[in-house]
mmCIF file of C-alpha atoms in Angstrom:
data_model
loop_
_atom_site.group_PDB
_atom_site.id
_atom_site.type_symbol
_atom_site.label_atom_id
_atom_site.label_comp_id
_atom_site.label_asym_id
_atom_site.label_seq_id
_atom_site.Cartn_x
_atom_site.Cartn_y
_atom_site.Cartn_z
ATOM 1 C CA UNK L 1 128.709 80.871 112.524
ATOM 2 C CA UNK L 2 125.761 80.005 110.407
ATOM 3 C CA UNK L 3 124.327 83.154 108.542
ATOM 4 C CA UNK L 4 120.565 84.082 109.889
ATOM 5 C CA UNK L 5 118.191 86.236 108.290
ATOM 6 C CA UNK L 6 116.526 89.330 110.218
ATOM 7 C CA UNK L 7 112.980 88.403 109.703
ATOM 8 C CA UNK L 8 110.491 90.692 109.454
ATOM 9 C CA UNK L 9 109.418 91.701 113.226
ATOM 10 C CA UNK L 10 105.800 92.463 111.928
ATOM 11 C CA UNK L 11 105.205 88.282 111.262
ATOM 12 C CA UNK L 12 106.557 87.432 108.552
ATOM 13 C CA UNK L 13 107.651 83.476 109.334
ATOM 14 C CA UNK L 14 110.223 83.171 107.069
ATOM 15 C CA UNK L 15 112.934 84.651 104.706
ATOM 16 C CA UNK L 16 112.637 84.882 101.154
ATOM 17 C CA UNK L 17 116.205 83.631 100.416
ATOM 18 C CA UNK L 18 117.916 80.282 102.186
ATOM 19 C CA UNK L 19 120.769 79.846 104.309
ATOM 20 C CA UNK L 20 124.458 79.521 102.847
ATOM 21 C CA UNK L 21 125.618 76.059 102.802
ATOM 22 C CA UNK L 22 127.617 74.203 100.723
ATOM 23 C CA UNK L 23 124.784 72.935 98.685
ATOM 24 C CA UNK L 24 123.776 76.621 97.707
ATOM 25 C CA UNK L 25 127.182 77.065 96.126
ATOM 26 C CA UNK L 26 127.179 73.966 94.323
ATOM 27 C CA UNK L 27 123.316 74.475 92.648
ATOM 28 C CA UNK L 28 124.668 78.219 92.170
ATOM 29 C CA UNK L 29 127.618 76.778 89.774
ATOM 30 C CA UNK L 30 125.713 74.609 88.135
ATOM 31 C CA UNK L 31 122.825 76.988 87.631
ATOM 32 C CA UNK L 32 125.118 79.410 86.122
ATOM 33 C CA UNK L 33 126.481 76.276 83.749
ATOM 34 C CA UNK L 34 123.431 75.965 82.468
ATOM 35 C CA UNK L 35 123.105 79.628 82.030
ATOM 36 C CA UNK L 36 125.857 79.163 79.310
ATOM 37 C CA UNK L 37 124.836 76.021 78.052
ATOM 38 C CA UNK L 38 121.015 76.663 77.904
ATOM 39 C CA UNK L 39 121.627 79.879 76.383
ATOM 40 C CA UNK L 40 123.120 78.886 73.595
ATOM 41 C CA UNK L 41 120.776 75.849 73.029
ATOM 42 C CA UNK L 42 118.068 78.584 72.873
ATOM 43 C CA UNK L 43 120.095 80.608 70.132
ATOM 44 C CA UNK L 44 120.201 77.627 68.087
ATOM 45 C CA UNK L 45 116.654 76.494 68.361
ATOM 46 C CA UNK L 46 114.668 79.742 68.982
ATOM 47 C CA UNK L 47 116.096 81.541 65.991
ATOM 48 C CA UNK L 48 115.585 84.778 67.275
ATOM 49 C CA UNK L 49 112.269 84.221 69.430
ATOM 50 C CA UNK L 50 114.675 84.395 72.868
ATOM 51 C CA UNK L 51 112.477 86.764 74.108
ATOM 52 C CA UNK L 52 109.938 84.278 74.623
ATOM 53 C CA UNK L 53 111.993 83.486 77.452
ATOM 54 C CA UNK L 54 111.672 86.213 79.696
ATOM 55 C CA UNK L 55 108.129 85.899 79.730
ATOM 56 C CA UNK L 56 108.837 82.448 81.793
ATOM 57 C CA UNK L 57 111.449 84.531 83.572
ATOM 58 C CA UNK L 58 108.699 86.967 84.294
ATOM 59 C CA UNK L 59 105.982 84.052 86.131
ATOM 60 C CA UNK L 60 109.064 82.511 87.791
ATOM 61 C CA UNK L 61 110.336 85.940 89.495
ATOM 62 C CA UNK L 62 106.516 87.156 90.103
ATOM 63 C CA UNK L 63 105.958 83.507 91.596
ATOM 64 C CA UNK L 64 109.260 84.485 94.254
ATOM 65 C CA UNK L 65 107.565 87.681 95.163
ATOM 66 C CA UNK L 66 103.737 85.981 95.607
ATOM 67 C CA UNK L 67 105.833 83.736 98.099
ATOM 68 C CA UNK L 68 105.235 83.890 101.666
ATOM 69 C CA UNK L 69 108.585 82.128 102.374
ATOM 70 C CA UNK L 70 111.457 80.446 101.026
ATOM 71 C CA UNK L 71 110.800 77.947 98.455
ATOM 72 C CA UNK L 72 113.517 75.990 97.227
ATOM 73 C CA UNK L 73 111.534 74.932 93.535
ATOM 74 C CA UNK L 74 110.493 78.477 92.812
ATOM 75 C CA UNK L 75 114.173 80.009 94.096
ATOM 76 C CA UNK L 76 116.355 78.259 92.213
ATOM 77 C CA UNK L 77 113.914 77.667 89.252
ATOM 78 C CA UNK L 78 114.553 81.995 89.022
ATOM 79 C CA UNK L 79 118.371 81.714 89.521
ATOM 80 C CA UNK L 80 118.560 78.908 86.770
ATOM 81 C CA UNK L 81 116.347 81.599 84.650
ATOM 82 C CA UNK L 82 117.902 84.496 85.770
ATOM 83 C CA UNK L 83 121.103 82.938 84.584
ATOM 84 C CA UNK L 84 120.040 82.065 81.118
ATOM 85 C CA UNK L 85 118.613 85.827 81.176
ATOM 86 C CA UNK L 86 122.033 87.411 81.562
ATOM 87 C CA UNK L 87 123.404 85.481 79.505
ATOM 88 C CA UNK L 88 120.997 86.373 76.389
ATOM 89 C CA UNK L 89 121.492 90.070 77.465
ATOM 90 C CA UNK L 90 125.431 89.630 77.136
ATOM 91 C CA UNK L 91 125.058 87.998 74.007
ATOM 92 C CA UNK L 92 122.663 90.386 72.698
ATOM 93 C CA UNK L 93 124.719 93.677 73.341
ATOM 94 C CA UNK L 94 128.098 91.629 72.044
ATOM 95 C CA UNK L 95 126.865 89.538 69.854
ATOM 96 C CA UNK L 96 123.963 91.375 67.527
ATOM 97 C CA UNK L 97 124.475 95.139 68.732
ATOM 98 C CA UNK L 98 128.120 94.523 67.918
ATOM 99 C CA UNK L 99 129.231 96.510 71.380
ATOM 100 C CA UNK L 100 132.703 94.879 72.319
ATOM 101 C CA UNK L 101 133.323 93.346 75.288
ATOM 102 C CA UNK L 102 135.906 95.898 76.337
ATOM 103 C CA UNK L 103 132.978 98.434 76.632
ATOM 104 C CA UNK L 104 130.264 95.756 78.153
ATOM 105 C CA UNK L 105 132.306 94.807 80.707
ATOM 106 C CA UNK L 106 133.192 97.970 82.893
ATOM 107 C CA UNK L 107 129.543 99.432 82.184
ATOM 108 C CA UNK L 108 128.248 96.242 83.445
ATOM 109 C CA UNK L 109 130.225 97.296 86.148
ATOM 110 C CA UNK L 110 129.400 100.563 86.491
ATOM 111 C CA UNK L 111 125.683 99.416 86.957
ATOM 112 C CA UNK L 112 126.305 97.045 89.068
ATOM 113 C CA UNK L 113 128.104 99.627 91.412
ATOM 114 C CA UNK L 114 125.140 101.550 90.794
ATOM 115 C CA UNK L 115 122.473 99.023 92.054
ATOM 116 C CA UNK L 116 124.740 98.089 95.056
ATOM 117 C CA UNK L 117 124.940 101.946 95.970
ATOM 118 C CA UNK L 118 121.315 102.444 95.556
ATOM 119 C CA UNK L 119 120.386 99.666 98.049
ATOM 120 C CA UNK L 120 122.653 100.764 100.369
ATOM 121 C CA UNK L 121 120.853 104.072 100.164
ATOM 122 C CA UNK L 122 117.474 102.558 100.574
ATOM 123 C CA UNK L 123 117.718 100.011 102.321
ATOM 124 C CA UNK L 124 121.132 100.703 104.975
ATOM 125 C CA UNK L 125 122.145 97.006 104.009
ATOM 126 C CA UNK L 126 123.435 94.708 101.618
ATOM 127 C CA UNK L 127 123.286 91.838 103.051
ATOM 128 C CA UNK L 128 121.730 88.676 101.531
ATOM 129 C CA UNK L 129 120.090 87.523 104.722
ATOM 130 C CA UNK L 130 118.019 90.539 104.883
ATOM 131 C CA UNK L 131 115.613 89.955 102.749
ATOM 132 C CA UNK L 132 112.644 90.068 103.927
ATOM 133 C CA UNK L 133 110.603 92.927 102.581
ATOM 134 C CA UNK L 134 109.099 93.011 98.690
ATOM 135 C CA UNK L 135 111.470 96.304 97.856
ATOM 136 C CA UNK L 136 114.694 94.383 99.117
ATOM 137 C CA UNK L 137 113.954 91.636 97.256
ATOM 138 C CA UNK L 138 113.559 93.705 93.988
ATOM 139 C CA UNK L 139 116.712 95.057 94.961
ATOM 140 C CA UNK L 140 118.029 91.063 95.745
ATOM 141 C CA UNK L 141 117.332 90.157 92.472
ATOM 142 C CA UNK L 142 117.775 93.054 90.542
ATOM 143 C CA UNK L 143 121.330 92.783 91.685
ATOM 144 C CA UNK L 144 121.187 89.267 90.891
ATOM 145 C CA UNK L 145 120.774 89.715 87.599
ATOM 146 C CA UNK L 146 123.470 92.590 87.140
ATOM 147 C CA UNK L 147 125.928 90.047 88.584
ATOM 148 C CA UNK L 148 125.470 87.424 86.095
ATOM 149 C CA UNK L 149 125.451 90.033 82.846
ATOM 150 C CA UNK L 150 129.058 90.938 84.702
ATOM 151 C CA UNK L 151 130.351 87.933 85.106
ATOM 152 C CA UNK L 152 129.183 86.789 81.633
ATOM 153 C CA UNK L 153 131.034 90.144 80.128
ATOM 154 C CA UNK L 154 133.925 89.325 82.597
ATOM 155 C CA UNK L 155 134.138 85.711 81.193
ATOM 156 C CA UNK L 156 133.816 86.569 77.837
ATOM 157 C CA UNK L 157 136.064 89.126 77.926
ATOM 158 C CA UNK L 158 139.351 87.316 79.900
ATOM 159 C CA UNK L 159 138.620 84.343 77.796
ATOM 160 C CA UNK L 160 139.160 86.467 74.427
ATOM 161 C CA UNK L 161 141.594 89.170 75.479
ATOM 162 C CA UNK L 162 143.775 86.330 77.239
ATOM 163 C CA UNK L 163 143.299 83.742 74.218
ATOM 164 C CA UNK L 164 142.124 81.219 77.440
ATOM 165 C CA UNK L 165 140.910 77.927 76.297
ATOM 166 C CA UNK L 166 137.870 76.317 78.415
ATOM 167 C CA UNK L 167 139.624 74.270 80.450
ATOM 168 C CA UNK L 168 142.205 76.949 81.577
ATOM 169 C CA UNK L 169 139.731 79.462 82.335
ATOM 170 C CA UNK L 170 137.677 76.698 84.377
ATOM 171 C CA UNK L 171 140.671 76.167 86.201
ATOM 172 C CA UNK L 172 141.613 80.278 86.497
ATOM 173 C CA UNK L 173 137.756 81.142 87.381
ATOM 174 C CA UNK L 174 137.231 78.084 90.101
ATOM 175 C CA UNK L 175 140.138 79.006 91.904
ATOM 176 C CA UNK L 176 139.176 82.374 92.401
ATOM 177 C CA UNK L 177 135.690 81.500 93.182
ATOM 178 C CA UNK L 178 137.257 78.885 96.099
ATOM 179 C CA UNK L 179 139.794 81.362 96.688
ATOM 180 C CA UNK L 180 137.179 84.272 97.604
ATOM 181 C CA UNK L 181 135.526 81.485 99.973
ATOM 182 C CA UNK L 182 138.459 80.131 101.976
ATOM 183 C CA UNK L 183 139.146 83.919 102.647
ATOM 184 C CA UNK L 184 135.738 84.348 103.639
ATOM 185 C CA UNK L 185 135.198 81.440 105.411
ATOM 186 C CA UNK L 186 138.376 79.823 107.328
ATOM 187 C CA UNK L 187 139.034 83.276 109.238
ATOM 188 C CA UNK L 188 135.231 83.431 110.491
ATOM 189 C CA UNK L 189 135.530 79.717 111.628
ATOM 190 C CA UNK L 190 138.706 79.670 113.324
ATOM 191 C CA UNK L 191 137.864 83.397 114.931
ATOM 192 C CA UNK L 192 140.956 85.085 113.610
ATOM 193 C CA UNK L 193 141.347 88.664 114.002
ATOM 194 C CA UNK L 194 141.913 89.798 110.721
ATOM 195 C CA UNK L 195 138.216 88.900 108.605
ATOM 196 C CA UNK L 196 137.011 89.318 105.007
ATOM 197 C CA UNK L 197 133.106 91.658 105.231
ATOM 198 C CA UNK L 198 130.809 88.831 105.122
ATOM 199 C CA UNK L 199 129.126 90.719 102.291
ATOM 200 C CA UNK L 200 131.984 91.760 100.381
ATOM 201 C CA UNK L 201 132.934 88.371 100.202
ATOM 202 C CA UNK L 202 129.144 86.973 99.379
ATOM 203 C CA UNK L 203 128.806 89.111 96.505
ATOM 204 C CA UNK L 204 132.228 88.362 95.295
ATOM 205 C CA UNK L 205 131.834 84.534 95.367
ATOM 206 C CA UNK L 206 128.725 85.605 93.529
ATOM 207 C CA UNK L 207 130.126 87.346 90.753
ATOM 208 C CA UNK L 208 132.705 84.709 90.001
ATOM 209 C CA UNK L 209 130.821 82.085 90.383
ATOM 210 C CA UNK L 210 129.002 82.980 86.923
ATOM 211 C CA UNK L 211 131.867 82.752 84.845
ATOM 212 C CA UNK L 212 133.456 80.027 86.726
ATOM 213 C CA UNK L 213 130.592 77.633 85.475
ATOM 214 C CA UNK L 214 130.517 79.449 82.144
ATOM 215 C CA UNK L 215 133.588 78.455 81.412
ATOM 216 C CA UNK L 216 133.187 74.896 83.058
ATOM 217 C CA UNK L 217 129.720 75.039 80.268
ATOM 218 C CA UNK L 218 131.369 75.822 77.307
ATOM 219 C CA UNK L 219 134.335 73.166 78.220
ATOM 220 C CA UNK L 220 131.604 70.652 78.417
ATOM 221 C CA UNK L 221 129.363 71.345 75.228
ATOM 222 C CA UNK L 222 131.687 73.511 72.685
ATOM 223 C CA UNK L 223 134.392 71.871 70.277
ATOM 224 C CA UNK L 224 136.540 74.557 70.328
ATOM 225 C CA UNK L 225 137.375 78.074 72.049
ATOM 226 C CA UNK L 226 138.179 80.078 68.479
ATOM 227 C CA UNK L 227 137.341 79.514 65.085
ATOM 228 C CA UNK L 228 139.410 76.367 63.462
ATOM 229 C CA UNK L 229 140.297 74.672 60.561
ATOM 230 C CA UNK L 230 138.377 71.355 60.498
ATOM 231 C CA UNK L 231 141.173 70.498 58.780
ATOM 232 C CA UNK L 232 143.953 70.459 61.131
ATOM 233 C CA UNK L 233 141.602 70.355 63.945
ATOM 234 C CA UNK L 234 141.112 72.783 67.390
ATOM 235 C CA UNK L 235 144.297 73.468 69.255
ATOM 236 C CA UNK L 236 144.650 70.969 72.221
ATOM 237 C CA UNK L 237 144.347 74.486 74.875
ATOM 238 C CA UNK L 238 141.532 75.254 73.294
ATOM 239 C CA UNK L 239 139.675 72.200 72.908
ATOM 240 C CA UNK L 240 135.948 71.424 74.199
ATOM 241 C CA UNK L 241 134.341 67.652 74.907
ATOM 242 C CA UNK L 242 131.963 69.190 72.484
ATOM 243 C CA UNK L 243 128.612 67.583 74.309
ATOM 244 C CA UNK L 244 126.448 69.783 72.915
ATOM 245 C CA UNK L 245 124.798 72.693 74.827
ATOM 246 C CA UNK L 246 121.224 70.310 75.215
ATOM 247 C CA UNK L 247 123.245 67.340 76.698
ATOM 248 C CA UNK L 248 125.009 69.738 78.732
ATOM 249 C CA UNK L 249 122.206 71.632 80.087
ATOM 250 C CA UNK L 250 119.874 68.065 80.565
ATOM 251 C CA UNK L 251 122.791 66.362 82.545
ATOM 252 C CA UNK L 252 123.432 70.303 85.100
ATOM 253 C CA UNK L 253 119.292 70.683 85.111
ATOM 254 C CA UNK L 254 118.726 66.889 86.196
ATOM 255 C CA UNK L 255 121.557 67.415 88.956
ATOM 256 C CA UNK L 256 119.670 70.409 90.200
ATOM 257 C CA UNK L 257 116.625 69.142 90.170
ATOM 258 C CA UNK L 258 117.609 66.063 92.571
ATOM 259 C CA UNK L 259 119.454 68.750 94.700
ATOM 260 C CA UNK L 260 116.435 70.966 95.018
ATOM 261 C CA UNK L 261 114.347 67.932 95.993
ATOM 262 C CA UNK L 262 116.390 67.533 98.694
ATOM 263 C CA UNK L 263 116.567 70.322 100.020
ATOM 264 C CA UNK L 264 112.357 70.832 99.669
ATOM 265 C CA UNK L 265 112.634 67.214 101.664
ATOM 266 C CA UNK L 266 115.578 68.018 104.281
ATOM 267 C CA UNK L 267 114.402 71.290 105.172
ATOM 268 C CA UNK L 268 118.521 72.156 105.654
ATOM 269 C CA UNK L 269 118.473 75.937 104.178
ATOM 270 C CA UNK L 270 114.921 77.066 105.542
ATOM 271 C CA UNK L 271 115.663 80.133 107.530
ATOM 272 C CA UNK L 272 113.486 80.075 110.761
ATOM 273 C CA UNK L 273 112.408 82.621 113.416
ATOM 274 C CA UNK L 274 114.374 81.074 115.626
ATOM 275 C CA UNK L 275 117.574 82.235 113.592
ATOM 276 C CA UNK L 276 117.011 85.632 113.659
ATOM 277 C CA UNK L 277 115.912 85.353 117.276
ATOM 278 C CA UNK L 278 119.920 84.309 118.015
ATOM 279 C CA UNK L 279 120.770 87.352 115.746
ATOM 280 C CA UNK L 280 119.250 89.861 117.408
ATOM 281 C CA UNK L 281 120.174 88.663 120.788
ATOM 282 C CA UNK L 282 123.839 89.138 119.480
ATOM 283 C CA UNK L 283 123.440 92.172 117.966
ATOM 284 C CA UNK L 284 121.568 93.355 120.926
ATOM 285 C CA UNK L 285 124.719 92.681 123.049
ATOM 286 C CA UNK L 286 128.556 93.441 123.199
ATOM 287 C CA UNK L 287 129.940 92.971 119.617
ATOM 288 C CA UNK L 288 133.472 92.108 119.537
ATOM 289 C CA UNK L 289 135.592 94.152 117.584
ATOM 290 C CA UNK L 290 136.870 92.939 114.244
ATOM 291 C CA UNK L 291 139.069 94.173 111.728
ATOM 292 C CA UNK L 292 138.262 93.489 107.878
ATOM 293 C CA UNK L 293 140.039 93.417 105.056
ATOM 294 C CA UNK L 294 139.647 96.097 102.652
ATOM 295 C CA UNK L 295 136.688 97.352 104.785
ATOM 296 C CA UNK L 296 136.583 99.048 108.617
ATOM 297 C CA UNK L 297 135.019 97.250 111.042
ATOM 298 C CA UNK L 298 131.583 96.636 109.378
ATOM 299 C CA UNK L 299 128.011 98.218 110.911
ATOM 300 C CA UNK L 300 125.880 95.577 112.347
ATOM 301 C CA UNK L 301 123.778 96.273 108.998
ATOM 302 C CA UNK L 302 126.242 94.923 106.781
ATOM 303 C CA UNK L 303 127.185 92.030 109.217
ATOM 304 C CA UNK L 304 126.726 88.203 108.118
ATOM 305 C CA UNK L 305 122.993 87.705 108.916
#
């Protein structure tokens, strides 16, 4: 069944955040593509002035709060950013601190566990489709951003401590992400007993997602995964189509931009009153019993919608 969001019962219209479809998966992979890709075009042309960035971060996300209601331009312009963001944080701890990725990634980790376990404590949810106060959607995007600095780490990480060249770890990361969504998915639309928690499998998808189109980034815009000799040229395994991070990120940001229109146009991902309306009614009545995997049956707070 189609995810709803429990909209505010004191008026508020409509959600802050848009339905799950198959088009918010596909501008989510590409968004975090360009994450890679514009990041490191803004290394190389910024020259250290990458904070500059976060200022436009800053409007975007304070634009997503002024909003009464969903808007497709100003959401996914703040995922795009909020992409590039975590990426420039990664970098900055690995890259110019000098901490290793063996240490970034598990205390990314750690504070994402963190930021999940203080919503929960707040807020009684996790869910994605609850967003429709200002505090949850500080929380929303605050683990947002945690996920991409993990999945960046995570990346990085796999990538160097496996010696994976681009194209594997495209191939390794997108089956994961798909992986993570057939189990989440096919169960809840064939009604089988045993089930994935909706959110537990959102949040997954979410975190793989990032270096899933990382990877697919660097693949498209890097000439090589490791240092080389120009010499005898980049190991076949570990070989880029060397694009360019610019081309890269102009061909991903033009492709979400069309998407984006359409969906301002089509009106498919607005959630509705309506929606949460349905929700309610079935929360209101008898709730079948289902079993998850990993977690017990799940509280009607932590339930897709």
């Amino acid at each position: 069944a189609e995810m709803a969001c429990l909209c505010d019962q004191t008026g508020a219209s409509e959600c802050k955040v848009p339905k799950l479809t198959p088009l918010f998966w596909i501008i989510k992979v590409l968004a975090t593509t360009i994450g890679e890709s514009g990041a490191d075009a803004l290394s190389q042309e910024l020259n250290g002035l990458e904070w500059i960035f976060l200022l436009f971060f800053a409007i975007a996300l304070l634009a997503q709060f002024l909003a009464p209601r969903y808007i497709p331009v100003i959401y996914w312009s703040n995922v795009v950013l909020v992409s590039v963001v975590g990426t420039l944080v990664t970098d900055l701890l690995t890259d110019t601190i000098g901490v290793t990725l063996w240490a970034t990634t598990p205390v990314a980790a750690l504070v994402l566990g963190a930021v999940f376990a203080l919503w929960f404590r707040f807020e009684g949810t996790l869910a994605m489709h609850s967003i429709y106060t200002t505090r949850r959607e500080a929380w929303y995007w605050l683990t947002v951003l945690a996920t991409f600095i993990l999945g960046t780490a995570l990346g990085d990480l796999l990538m160097d401590a496996g010696a994976l060249g681009f194209y594997p770890a495209t191939i390794l990361f997108g089956c994961l992400f798909v992986l993570v969504l057939v189990l989440d998915g096919v169960p809840r639309i064939m009604q089988l007993k045993w089930q994935m928690n909706p959110v537990l499998g959102f949040w997954a998808a979410y975190v793989l997602s990032r270096p899933f189109g990382a990877s697919a980034g660097d693949f498209l815009s890097m000439e090589c995964a490791e240092d080389f000799d120009p010499e005898f040229g980049c190991d076949e395994d570990m070989a880029g189509l060397d694009l360019g991070p610019g081309i890269t990120s102009a061909i991903f940001g033009s492709v979400i931009i069309v998407l984006v229109m359409v969906l301002s146009v089509k009106r498919i991902d607005r959630m509705v009153p309506e929606d949460a309306q349905e929700v309610r009614n079935k929360v209101d009545g008898e709730v079948p019993e289902v079993q998850t995997i990993g977690v017990s049956p799940a509280p009607t707070t932590l339930a897709r919608g």
